[in-house]
Amino acid sequence: MRDSVLAMVAEAQTSGWTDERVEILKKLWMDGLSASQIAGELGQGVTRNAVIGKVHRLKLSARAKPTNSTPRSRPAARTAPRRVASPSSSGSMGGGMAGKQRTVSSMRTQSVGATALAADAEYETERYVAPAVQEIFIPEDKRLSLLQLNEETCKWPIGDPLTKDFYFCGQHSDEGKPYCEFHSRRAYHQIDKKRR
DNA sequence: CCCTGATTCGC
DNA sequence: GCGAATCAGG
């Protein structure tokens, strides 16, 4: 009997959300920190998904919703078997899925580094910044006009469309991708959202 | 590619 | 209740 008690005590903090942790979670979440940041703050054993899951269970998803009733697109009840408990020897892997295991460390690394930056009690008018995109030089013989674009050319616009200096990158782009590797990253990724 | 939160469902 | 896997959007 003694053993069971010891076991309970020892295992009490394995993966349980204590009141303390929940409080931290609430505070940070309400403070505007992202799930990954909160996860990194809580500890190595907590993942981003864990945080999000807990947040939802606590009925906390509304962080900044003053008087806005946004129903959030509800994809309805999607019944797609994402994971089967019984392997049942299915030899075919499907081909479409690229088997890739994501490492937790990658997320953790960047999460820990960026802490405490939720201070945004100021409203700054977003101003259109000049497209500082010309970090790459395209030789004239490589420049393409609109009509010269095809499935394999980078469609990143360069210059002012109203000027004759306007042209498209035109470098080779991978199949299915609208931009070349260089511009592909600039399309999205982390657009500096910190200024001033 | 990176990131974000949202959702589902086996455990 | 928990959270990994997955989805969907930027």
Short mmCIF file of N, CA, C and O (backbone and C1' of nucleotides) in Angstrom, two decimals, chain A residues 34-36 48-49 56 63 82-83 85 189, chain B:
data_model
loop_
_atom_site.label_atom_id
_atom_site.label_comp_id
_atom_site.label_asym_id
_atom_site.label_seq_id
_atom_site.Cartn_x
_atom_site.Cartn_y
_atom_site.Cartn_z
N SER A 34 2.18 33.80 -27.87
CA SER A 34 1.76 32.70 -28.74
C SER A 34 1.89 31.39 -27.99
O SER A 34 2.56 31.29 -26.97
N ALA A 35 1.23 30.40 -28.52
CA ALA A 35 1.23 29.10 -27.85
C ALA A 35 2.63 28.53 -27.72
O ALA A 35 2.98 27.95 -26.71
N SER A 36 3.41 28.71 -28.73
CA SER A 36 4.76 28.16 -28.69
C SER A 36 5.60 28.88 -27.63
O SER A 36 6.41 28.26 -26.94
N ARG A 48 3.65 22.98 -27.84
CA ARG A 48 2.72 24.00 -28.31
C ARG A 48 1.30 23.43 -28.36
O ARG A 48 0.34 24.08 -27.98
N ASN A 49 1.20 22.22 -28.82
CA ASN A 49 -0.10 21.58 -28.92
C ASN A 49 -0.73 21.40 -27.56
O ASN A 49 -1.93 21.55 -27.39
N HIS A 56 -8.05 25.47 -25.04
CA HIS A 56 -9.41 25.21 -25.54
C HIS A 56 -10.26 24.52 -24.49
O HIS A 56 -11.44 24.78 -24.36
N ARG A 63 -9.04 35.86 -27.11
CA ARG A 63 -8.05 36.71 -26.47
C ARG A 63 -8.39 38.16 -26.69
O ARG A 63 -8.50 38.92 -25.78
N ARG A 82 -7.43 10.20 -39.19
CA ARG A 82 -6.07 10.72 -39.27
C ARG A 82 -5.08 9.73 -38.72
O ARG A 82 -3.96 9.65 -39.11
N ARG A 83 -5.48 8.93 -37.81
CA ARG A 83 -4.53 7.98 -37.24
C ARG A 83 -5.25 6.70 -36.85
O ARG A 83 -6.24 6.73 -36.15
N ALA A 85 -5.25 3.07 -35.00
CA ALA A 85 -4.55 2.37 -33.92
C ALA A 85 -4.08 1.00 -34.39
O ALA A 85 -3.13 0.45 -33.87
N HIS A 189 6.90 33.92 -44.88
CA HIS A 189 7.85 33.85 -43.78
C HIS A 189 7.58 34.95 -42.78
O HIS A 189 6.48 35.47 -42.72
P DC B 1 9.02 22.61 -47.85
"O5'" DC B 1 9.57 23.76 -46.92
"C5'" DC B 1 10.94 23.92 -46.70
"C4'" DC B 1 11.09 25.29 -46.12
"C3'" DC B 1 10.42 25.44 -44.75
"O3'" DC B 1 11.33 25.12 -43.73
"C1'" DC B 1 9.85 27.26 -46.20
P DC B 2 10.87 24.79 -42.32
"O5'" DC B 2 10.28 26.17 -41.76
"C5'" DC B 2 11.18 27.24 -41.48
"C4'" DC B 2 10.37 28.47 -41.13
"C3'" DC B 2 9.37 28.25 -39.99
"O3'" DC B 2 9.98 28.44 -38.74
"C1'" DC B 2 8.38 29.47 -41.78
P DC B 3 9.34 27.79 -37.45
"O5'" DC B 3 7.96 28.60 -37.33
"C5'" DC B 3 8.01 29.94 -36.82
"C4'" DC B 3 6.71 30.64 -37.11
"C3'" DC B 3 5.54 30.20 -36.24
"O3'" DC B 3 5.57 30.94 -35.04
"C1'" DC B 3 4.87 30.47 -38.52
P DT B 4 4.80 30.44 -33.79
"O5'" DT B 4 3.26 30.69 -34.17
"C5'" DT B 4 2.76 32.03 -34.21
"C4'" DT B 4 1.31 32.01 -34.65
"C3'" DT B 4 0.42 31.07 -33.85
"O3'" DT B 4 0.01 31.70 -32.67
"C1'" DT B 4 -0.01 30.83 -36.17
P DG B 5 -0.52 30.86 -31.47
"O5'" DG B 5 -2.02 30.52 -31.90
"C5'" DG B 5 -2.94 31.58 -32.18
"C4'" DG B 5 -4.19 31.02 -32.88
"C3'" DG B 5 -5.07 30.14 -31.98
"O3'" DG B 5 -6.44 30.29 -32.36
"C1'" DG B 5 -4.30 28.88 -33.80
P DA B 6 -7.53 29.25 -31.92
"O5'" DA B 6 -7.54 28.20 -33.13
"C5'" DA B 6 -8.18 28.55 -34.35
"C4'" DA B 6 -9.02 27.39 -34.86
"C3'" DA B 6 -9.93 26.77 -33.80
"O3'" DA B 6 -11.13 26.32 -34.43
"C1'" DA B 6 -8.25 25.20 -34.42
P DT B 7 -12.26 25.58 -33.61
"O5'" DT B 7 -12.00 24.05 -33.96
"C5'" DT B 7 -11.80 23.66 -35.33
"C4'" DT B 7 -11.42 22.19 -35.39
"C3'" DT B 7 -12.23 21.30 -34.43
"O3'" DT B 7 -13.05 20.44 -35.20
"C1'" DT B 7 -9.89 20.78 -34.42
P DT B 8 -14.05 19.43 -34.45
"O5'" DT B 8 -13.19 18.10 -34.59
"C5'" DT B 8 -12.52 17.84 -35.82
"C4'" DT B 8 -11.67 16.58 -35.69
"C3'" DT B 8 -12.34 15.43 -34.95
"O3'" DT B 8 -12.11 14.23 -35.67
"C1'" DT B 8 -10.26 15.91 -33.96
P DC B 9 -13.01 12.95 -35.39
"O5'" DC B 9 -12.04 12.10 -34.46
"C5'" DC B 9 -10.76 11.72 -34.95
"C4'" DC B 9 -9.95 11.12 -33.81
"C3'" DC B 9 -10.72 10.06 -33.00
"O3'" DC B 9 -9.84 9.00 -32.70
"C1'" DC B 9 -9.89 11.72 -31.57
P DG B 10 -10.37 7.50 -32.90
"O5'" DG B 10 -9.14 6.70 -32.28
"C5'" DG B 10 -7.86 6.82 -32.88
"C4'" DG B 10 -6.77 6.84 -31.82
"C3'" DG B 10 -6.85 5.68 -30.82
"O3'" DG B 10 -5.54 5.22 -30.55
"C1'" DG B 10 -6.98 7.74 -29.67
P DC B 11 -5.31 3.91 -29.74
"O5'" DC B 11 -5.00 4.49 -28.29
"C5'" DC B 11 -3.80 5.23 -28.08
"C4'" DC B 11 -3.87 5.96 -26.76
"C3'" DC B 11 -4.18 5.06 -25.56
"O3'" DC B 11 -2.95 4.60 -24.99
"C1'" DC B 11 -5.19 7.25 -25.43
#
